[in-house]
Amino acid sequence: MATLGDIGVSALINILTAFAFLLAFAVLRIQPINDRVYFPKWYFNGGRTSPRSRGGNFVTKFVNLNVKTYLTFLNWMPQALKMSETEIINHAGLDSAVFLRIYTLGLKIFVPITVVALLILIPVNVSSGTLFFLRKELVVSDIDKLSISNVRPESIRFFVHIGLEYLFTFYICYMLYKEYDNIATMRLQFLASQRRRAEQFTVAVRNVPHISGRSISDSVDHFFKTNHPDHYLCHQAVYNANKFAKLVRKRDRLQNWLDYNQLKFERHPDKRPTKKTGFLGLWGEKVDSIDFYKQQIKEFDKQMALERQKVLKDSKSILPVTFVSFKSRWGAAVCAQTQQSKNPTLWLTDWAPEPRDVYWRNLSIPFVSLTIRKLIISLSVFALVFFYMIPIAFVQSLANLEGLERVAPFLRPVIELKFIKSFLQGFLPGLALKIFLYILPTILMIMSKIEGHIAMSTLERRASAKYYYFMLVNVFLGSIAAGTAFEQLDSFLHQSPTQIPRTIGVSIPMKATFFITYIMVDGWAGIAGEILRLKPLVIFHLKNMFLVKTERDRERAMDPGSVDYPETLPSLQLYFLLGIVYAVVTPILLPFILVFFAFAYLVYRHQIINVYNQQYESGAAFWPHVHSRIIASLLISQLLLLGLLSTKKAANSTPLLVILPILTLAFHKYCKNRFEPAFRKYPLEEAMAKDILDRTTEPEINLKAFLSDAYLHPIFRSFEEEELVEVRVDKVRVDRHQSQADNAETDDISSPSPPHHVYQPTSPPHDVYHHGSPPQYAYNLSSPPQYGYQYRYDVDP
Amino acid sequence: MATLGDIGVSALINILTAFAFLLAFAVLRIQPINDRVYFPKWYFNGGRTSPRSRGGNFVTKFVNLNVKTYLTFLNWMPQALKMSETEIINHAGLDSAVFLRIYTLGLKIFVPITVVALLILIPVNVSSGTLFFLRKELVVSDIDKLSISNVRPESIRFFVHIGLEYLFTFYICYMLYKEYDNIATMRLQFLASQRRRAEQFTVAVRNVPHISGRSISDSVDHFFKTNHPDHYLCHQAVYNANKFAKLVRKRDRLQNWLDYNQLKFERHPDKRPTKKTGFLGLWGEKVDSIDFYKQQIKEFDKQMALERQKVLKDSKSILPVTFVSFKSRWGAAVCAQTQQSKNPTLWLTDWAPEPRDVYWRNLSIPFVSLTIRKLIISLSVFALVFFYMIPIAFVQSLANLEGLERVAPFLRPVIELKFIKSFLQGFLPGLALKIFLYILPTILMIMSKIEGHIAMSTLERRASAKYYYFMLVNVFLGSIAAGTAFEQLDSFLHQSPTQIPRTIGVSIPMKATFFITYIMVDGWAGIAGEILRLKPLVIFHLKNMFLVKTERDRERAMDPGSVDYPETLPSLQLYFLLGIVYAVVTPILLPFILVFFAFAYLVYRHQIINVYNQQYESGAAFWPHVHSRIIASLLISQLLLLGLLSTKKAANSTPLLVILPILTLAFHKYCKNRFEPAFRKYPLEEAMAKDILDRTTEPEINLKAFLSDAYLHPIFRSFEEEELVEVRVDKVRVDRHQSQADNAETDDISSPSPPHHVYQPTSPPHDVYHHGSPPQYAYNLSSPPQYGYQYRYDVDP
């Protein structure tokens, strides 16, 4: 067990690591050449232009020679704090602002708790001094002297701990209530302050029934004209363009290779690049690379033209899903919240996600398979959480030295070297586990995609929930109880329900040192690594070297990314859990968590202001999950304290603690009723108020034109104008132009430029892409190593 | 343990008891004097008039002298079967028809299962013959030889049991699916076939906010005119008339006493009845009864007049609850299913129950207290289910012989007599328990009322759920595991989750004889008692003797009652549970359940056709609960079989059985998605279709007049016309009469007779009181020993 000294050393190492990261960041960020890596958000906002075009000599374009700027290497911190919350909402959206509020909530909760716990509990625990006597016989860490372990069994002092648990629970609930209230208000204000947006008028309808002798479009029109006669406006059919999108993706990869080779040729005009046609370019016929890729691209273009025709002409490519738009927000709100058909599995309506939030690929999943998919994924997640060690252990048993020697006998002499052997023996077994943990978020995201949600934001929330379960079982419980999660599951099944909190509760104080180290390694150093952005930095410079030809290409090579909710939210929630559980058990852990929250707050504030460019705006839809997981942490802490105290023979205190979970649950239920609807539904009062405002300010708006291609699969933006007209909401082109002309004076929103120039952010209605960022592809996430897949069809040869 | 012979004797006794009941019923029902007890439904339907008015001599008016009718004493059975299901729906409503379908579902499920189980399992179990060897040492019943206990541990024969469990589960799920589908269709058809009804246009709005300087009515009007401008029609304010209703109830009791005394005086004109004014008439001044009650009634009338004025004039008596009506069903469906206000705890909308289903008293409960009430009641139900034995044991410890002797020493010589002593010793301890079980349904109903539901049907469903939990824990688990529920809870908390099914599973086969006896006593004899209607018979004749003066009074003395869902549904579900659990364990139990289902089906069919007059029509809203409890029974049976088999060392079969609960749960989830919305929501498609039909057939209907007093608190029907006008939906009386005159030709529904004659079923719109029955009070249930509180204000002196 670690002594206080050990912790000190560990803290020092981690602080040094963090400082090294910060120093590296401070140096790298002021180099003009890295400007696009550390300040991409400002490029997207149009607030910054390339430093290369700003003049100056050749060297200063790439390297910062101003010595002064190196001295104030922490000055990003006050800068990050300057922006007010309202400005952040305008700058980066509500999601980001609320994400930052989680950190301030952490500070607001844990600063007073830390002060109270340290002032009251440390004296109570230390003066009790049981462990001083035992020291010789048992291995006890110094930390334990400050913890509840130091209190004698049956001591009356436990009432101090119980009292504080009550106090902390009430305080946390109070803070949570205030925060939920605040965020719900912010969300409603944010939604109310938004300008006219396509999703306010639109409802996603799934499982449109096939009626023989009628096309999907006709059924939709007929159904909504009958059942919403006063409100129905139009609908956008959804085409199954997944295959086409796949072709586009492949073609794009080829285009990258072509660019790379052309650039290579330009730089060394004497040597025309060649490649081998076989697998991975390792063997096969040697051909001229530029010709080869040009040829391939030409073939792809043919295939794509065919596929495009198929998508447009084949009635089977119209999916039984549609985006139905209404004349008013009221009409859309009504349709989204009501049951349409007698058969409740048909005509399922729900709010449409914003256009850039739609995950197009899942729209083609037949509705019937969704239940089965969900069942299978639930079982898989359960298996993954509890049994993931089994395949890894299997791989580990294969990936030992003997196996390696059998596969590659020629390595034997090297392997047999003593220090290499010991290194490999220490390294290999862990490798499988490390690879698994590295790709775990991707696996969870794929699982969520299989579940069939149609919005990116939902996908990320679901992946985040799965990751949380994994962390809860394998990091939190797994570290406290001995053995793998699978072994725990087995032992828990054979233990009585009252025994489980005892088993875990007893070992909690002993694991405090482990979690302190965990917080420093994962929290402190991890966050410092976050600000360094090492991976995007490397990728940006690689792209710059091999692909970038024009300033425009360089813009595309920027990968601002967005806050990685599926990973950051669960770890954030884990810190809340640790803080709440240890608050009365080992309060010395709390300052470490405080440091984490404060530091992470600064870092993420800086990142959100300067780097990240959110892909979608969900209006803080993740908040209810954060809230309920903090409540769950409270419940866990209460149960574990109950278990811990029952082993301390403080049985007479049990009834006192049993009331607390019931009160906490009641509080949760109240909050759910009071605030959650604000995140799930859209009140008619709001909808009507905005409708009335619209009607008075812009009475003659042409909504149909405004919605014309908001919910068009982004792939169609590469189509020809004539083809495009067929798939738009307002099919007749002349009509549209006519109406546009009519409204030209009163309404500048409904004048999309011709679709040829769709890359310009003018074609989709301005305020749909809230921050004027170029629309990005939904498959962005599915191919993480590549940079955001962006439009380039307008440069088709 | 019982042998087969014991069971035979028990069966004989119960069959004889049942026959005795049936015989008594057969004799009593053909006596003209009992006609109103056994055929009240026909009186309410107008299909039958008093037998006394049919002529004949004096004796035949009261006693049936026709010998022939005594010979065919079972002829009610074929008669009960004659009516078709459609006729039953028209005659008694969908609730009753679906209630009967539960019994046929039981037959459909258990007839094939019984045949298969008996044919396959009995040979398998008997030939295994483990128990033959053990007979000498262990006390084993003969029944056990036919059960799974007889199979040797580790026998391969267990796969027969597992196979049959699979087969039965699939078969039951298939039947449940078909039944749910059927009933959902029946419900939608029933709703679609109904004529125009107030509840189709009306939404109950709770938690209307108080806006200072504005009355509740004004806020409601303003809110709905703003947010549903095209659909809002009018609203009915709800007055807090609970105190007034209480006065009316008291006055009514006095009126009864007056009637009784007047009748007494008429019969013996020589002796004027007197009474003492003290407690219970035991002491105090002696006064003339008739004068006394007349005086009291006069005082009450004054009080009531004051209270009436208060209700009408005091703005505080208008509750923040209102019934809002819309111009179309579509508008109401939209409002009921959507969130209205930014603050989701304000303006809560839900479908209005039908007017006769409203439980008026709960409308005055402030919304904020509902969450707390629900929490408290949940905790109380938990305590009641698990700890009810504690207070009863306490009472029992008091109510012993010594206690009795101490309280009443003069009884000592009697008590000391040997046979009386032993009788009392056997009787007294059980008395507290028996009284508790007798009043349990009333307690549960009171608990449900405290929860604050506003519809009678919901109240009954909630009470039924609570009763089911009680039966499940105390009858089913309590009989299987030893000890009280409290002791079990304690032992379960200290057992591992895998141990619990084993503990219970092992004792299941041993308890088969107990449950067979239970089915015969509670099922067979209980149902035979149901048809006899002993309590209503006695009460009717008592009333006839003491209160009835006119033919009209006699009509009011009839108490048809309605099917007692809170008691019958849970016991029905218990029989399903028993049948499903024992199907593979001790199949010999199944025939007893079959007899119960068949017999109960006949009896309830007869009762529904001839006796019961449902108080409300919920459109089979209880079905989802029945469905999910049968699913729960399946899950319980699977878990217990798993536990049982694991003690039989058939561990290798465990994985096979683990899949089954998962499949069952998936099936449940599918059914919930597929069918449950039909019971909770009203699809817009349906609403629109009916609206369109209405608009074409009756384009000029005056809806406002139609709805004018549909949702008026029934107490107001006793008010003066001038007062009444103030509280109605269309406040201006002249207007209303005007509009009535306008519509007189096209619309016969909207012509309520003047409120003086409100007792006639014409005043509330005809089809609101579906079967033309007189409106009954909502407090009917809260005062069970008295007969339905009905209107008599029109005969006020």
Short mmCIF file of C-alpha atoms in Angstrom, two decimals, chain B residues 435-596:
data_model
loop_
_atom_site.label_atom_id
_atom_site.label_comp_id
_atom_site.label_asym_id
_atom_site.label_seq_id
_atom_site.Cartn_x
_atom_site.Cartn_y
_atom_site.Cartn_z
CA ILE B 435 -61.48 -9.06 9.84
CA PHE B 436 -58.33 -7.67 8.24
CA LEU B 437 -58.68 -9.81 5.12
CA TYR B 438 -62.34 -8.84 4.85
CA ILE B 439 -61.63 -5.12 4.93
CA LEU B 440 -58.40 -5.37 2.92
CA PRO B 441 -59.99 -4.43 -0.43
CA THR B 442 -61.54 -1.38 1.21
CA ILE B 443 -58.17 -0.38 2.69
CA LEU B 444 -56.50 -0.75 -0.69
CA MET B 445 -59.22 1.30 -2.36
CA ILE B 446 -58.79 4.06 0.22
CA MET B 447 -55.06 3.99 -0.44
CA SER B 448 -55.67 4.34 -4.16
CA LYS B 449 -57.98 7.27 -3.49
CA ILE B 450 -55.29 8.96 -1.43
CA GLU B 451 -52.98 8.62 -4.44
CA GLY B 452 -55.28 11.13 -6.11
CA HIS B 453 -56.48 9.55 -9.35
CA ILE B 454 -59.47 11.33 -10.78
CA ALA B 455 -61.29 8.45 -12.45
CA MET B 456 -63.12 5.58 -10.79
CA SER B 457 -61.74 3.18 -13.38
CA THR B 458 -58.16 4.19 -12.57
CA LEU B 459 -58.87 3.86 -8.88
CA GLU B 460 -60.17 0.35 -9.35
CA ARG B 461 -57.20 -0.62 -11.50
CA ARG B 462 -54.77 0.71 -8.92
CA ALA B 463 -56.53 -1.05 -6.07
CA SER B 464 -56.52 -4.22 -8.14
CA ALA B 465 -52.75 -3.94 -8.67
CA LYS B 466 -52.16 -3.53 -4.96
CA TYR B 467 -54.35 -6.54 -4.18
CA TYR B 468 -52.42 -8.59 -6.70
CA TYR B 469 -49.09 -7.80 -5.02
CA PHE B 470 -50.60 -8.74 -1.70
CA MET B 471 -51.88 -12.07 -3.03
CA LEU B 472 -48.66 -12.82 -4.87
CA VAL B 473 -46.52 -12.30 -1.78
CA ASN B 474 -48.82 -13.57 0.92
CA VAL B 475 -50.89 -16.25 -0.78
CA PHE B 476 -48.53 -17.63 -3.41
CA LEU B 477 -45.03 -17.08 -2.03
CA GLY B 478 -46.28 -17.11 1.55
CA SER B 479 -47.81 -20.55 1.16
CA ILE B 480 -44.79 -21.97 -0.61
CA ALA B 481 -42.04 -20.60 1.59
CA ALA B 482 -42.46 -21.04 5.29
CA GLY B 483 -43.09 -18.17 7.67
CA THR B 484 -44.66 -14.77 7.26
CA ALA B 485 -43.90 -12.47 4.38
CA PHE B 486 -41.80 -10.41 6.74
CA GLU B 487 -39.64 -13.38 7.67
CA GLN B 488 -39.28 -14.28 4.01
CA LEU B 489 -38.24 -10.76 3.12
CA ASP B 490 -35.61 -10.96 5.80
CA SER B 491 -34.31 -14.33 4.64
CA PHE B 492 -34.35 -13.25 1.00
CA LEU B 493 -32.30 -10.19 1.81
CA HIS B 494 -29.71 -12.49 3.31
CA GLN B 495 -29.79 -15.07 0.56
CA SER B 496 -28.04 -14.85 -2.77
CA PRO B 497 -30.24 -14.05 -5.77
CA THR B 498 -29.62 -17.49 -7.24
CA GLN B 499 -30.61 -19.15 -3.99
CA ILE B 500 -34.10 -17.64 -3.87
CA PRO B 501 -35.60 -19.51 -6.85
CA ARG B 502 -34.04 -22.68 -5.47
CA THR B 503 -35.55 -22.25 -2.02
CA ILE B 504 -38.97 -21.58 -3.47
CA GLY B 505 -38.64 -23.96 -6.39
CA VAL B 506 -37.91 -26.92 -4.16
CA SER B 507 -41.03 -26.54 -2.08
CA ILE B 508 -43.36 -25.96 -5.03
CA PRO B 509 -44.26 -29.59 -5.75
CA MET B 510 -44.91 -30.18 -2.05
CA LYS B 511 -47.51 -27.43 -1.92
CA ALA B 512 -49.62 -28.75 -4.79
CA THR B 513 -52.18 -30.32 -2.47
CA PHE B 514 -52.55 -27.09 -0.55
CA PHE B 515 -53.27 -25.14 -3.72
CA ILE B 516 -55.71 -27.79 -4.96
CA THR B 517 -57.67 -27.33 -1.75
CA TYR B 518 -57.34 -23.55 -2.12
CA ILE B 519 -58.76 -23.66 -5.64
CA MET B 520 -61.70 -25.71 -4.46
CA VAL B 521 -62.51 -23.57 -1.42
CA ASP B 522 -61.80 -20.12 -2.83
CA GLY B 523 -62.56 -20.87 -6.47
CA TRP B 524 -65.40 -23.38 -6.66
CA ALA B 525 -67.31 -22.61 -3.48
CA GLY B 526 -66.51 -18.90 -3.72
CA ILE B 527 -67.97 -18.63 -7.19
CA ALA B 528 -71.06 -20.55 -6.18
CA GLY B 529 -71.43 -18.06 -3.33
CA GLU B 530 -71.08 -15.21 -5.82
CA ILE B 531 -74.18 -16.26 -7.73
CA LEU B 532 -76.22 -16.56 -4.54
CA ARG B 533 -75.79 -12.82 -3.73
CA LEU B 534 -76.56 -13.39 -0.08
CA LYS B 535 -75.57 -9.92 1.14
CA PRO B 536 -77.57 -7.90 -1.44
CA LEU B 537 -80.48 -10.28 -0.85
CA VAL B 538 -80.54 -9.59 2.88
CA ILE B 539 -80.00 -5.87 2.48
CA PHE B 540 -82.72 -5.60 -0.13
CA HIS B 541 -85.24 -7.29 2.09
CA LEU B 542 -84.23 -5.24 5.12
CA LYS B 543 -84.69 -2.04 3.15
CA ASN B 544 -87.93 -3.33 1.77
CA MET B 545 -89.11 -3.87 5.30
CA PHE B 546 -88.03 -0.61 6.85
CA LEU B 547 -87.69 2.09 4.23
CA VAL B 548 -89.67 1.37 1.11
CA LYS B 549 -92.89 3.29 0.81
CA THR B 550 -93.44 3.62 -2.91
CA GLU B 551 -92.56 1.61 -5.99
CA ARG B 552 -89.91 4.24 -6.67
CA ASP B 553 -88.31 3.65 -3.29
CA ARG B 554 -88.18 -0.02 -4.09
CA GLU B 555 -86.39 0.71 -7.30
CA ARG B 556 -83.81 2.64 -5.35
CA ALA B 557 -83.44 -0.20 -2.87
CA MET B 558 -82.17 -2.41 -5.71
CA ASP B 559 -78.42 -2.64 -5.63
CA PRO B 560 -77.20 -4.36 -8.75
CA GLY B 561 -73.58 -3.45 -8.00
CA SER B 562 -70.95 -3.99 -10.62
CA VAL B 563 -68.26 -6.58 -11.20
CA ASP B 564 -65.85 -6.14 -8.34
CA TYR B 565 -62.69 -5.73 -10.46
CA PRO B 566 -60.35 -4.88 -7.56
CA GLU B 567 -61.02 -8.32 -6.11
CA THR B 568 -61.87 -10.57 -9.01
CA LEU B 569 -59.06 -9.57 -11.36
CA PRO B 570 -56.23 -10.29 -8.92
CA SER B 571 -57.66 -13.66 -7.91
CA LEU B 572 -58.16 -14.50 -11.56
CA GLN B 573 -54.52 -13.63 -12.16
CA LEU B 574 -53.54 -15.82 -9.23
CA TYR B 575 -55.25 -18.78 -10.91
CA PHE B 576 -53.34 -18.11 -14.10
CA LEU B 577 -50.15 -18.04 -12.04
CA LEU B 578 -50.98 -21.33 -10.32
CA GLY B 579 -51.86 -23.02 -13.58
CA ILE B 580 -48.73 -21.84 -15.35
CA VAL B 581 -46.38 -22.66 -12.49
CA TYR B 582 -47.81 -26.13 -11.89
CA ALA B 583 -48.28 -27.06 -15.55
CA VAL B 584 -44.93 -28.85 -15.73
CA VAL B 585 -44.43 -29.46 -12.02
CA THR B 586 -47.64 -31.11 -10.86
CA PRO B 587 -49.98 -31.27 -13.84
CA ILE B 588 -52.69 -32.97 -11.81
CA LEU B 589 -53.55 -29.51 -10.45
CA LEU B 590 -54.65 -28.30 -13.88
CA PRO B 591 -58.08 -29.99 -14.09
CA PHE B 592 -59.11 -28.21 -10.89
CA ILE B 593 -58.24 -24.87 -12.47
CA LEU B 594 -60.12 -25.83 -15.62
CA VAL B 595 -63.25 -26.52 -13.58
CA PHE B 596 -62.85 -23.14 -11.91
#
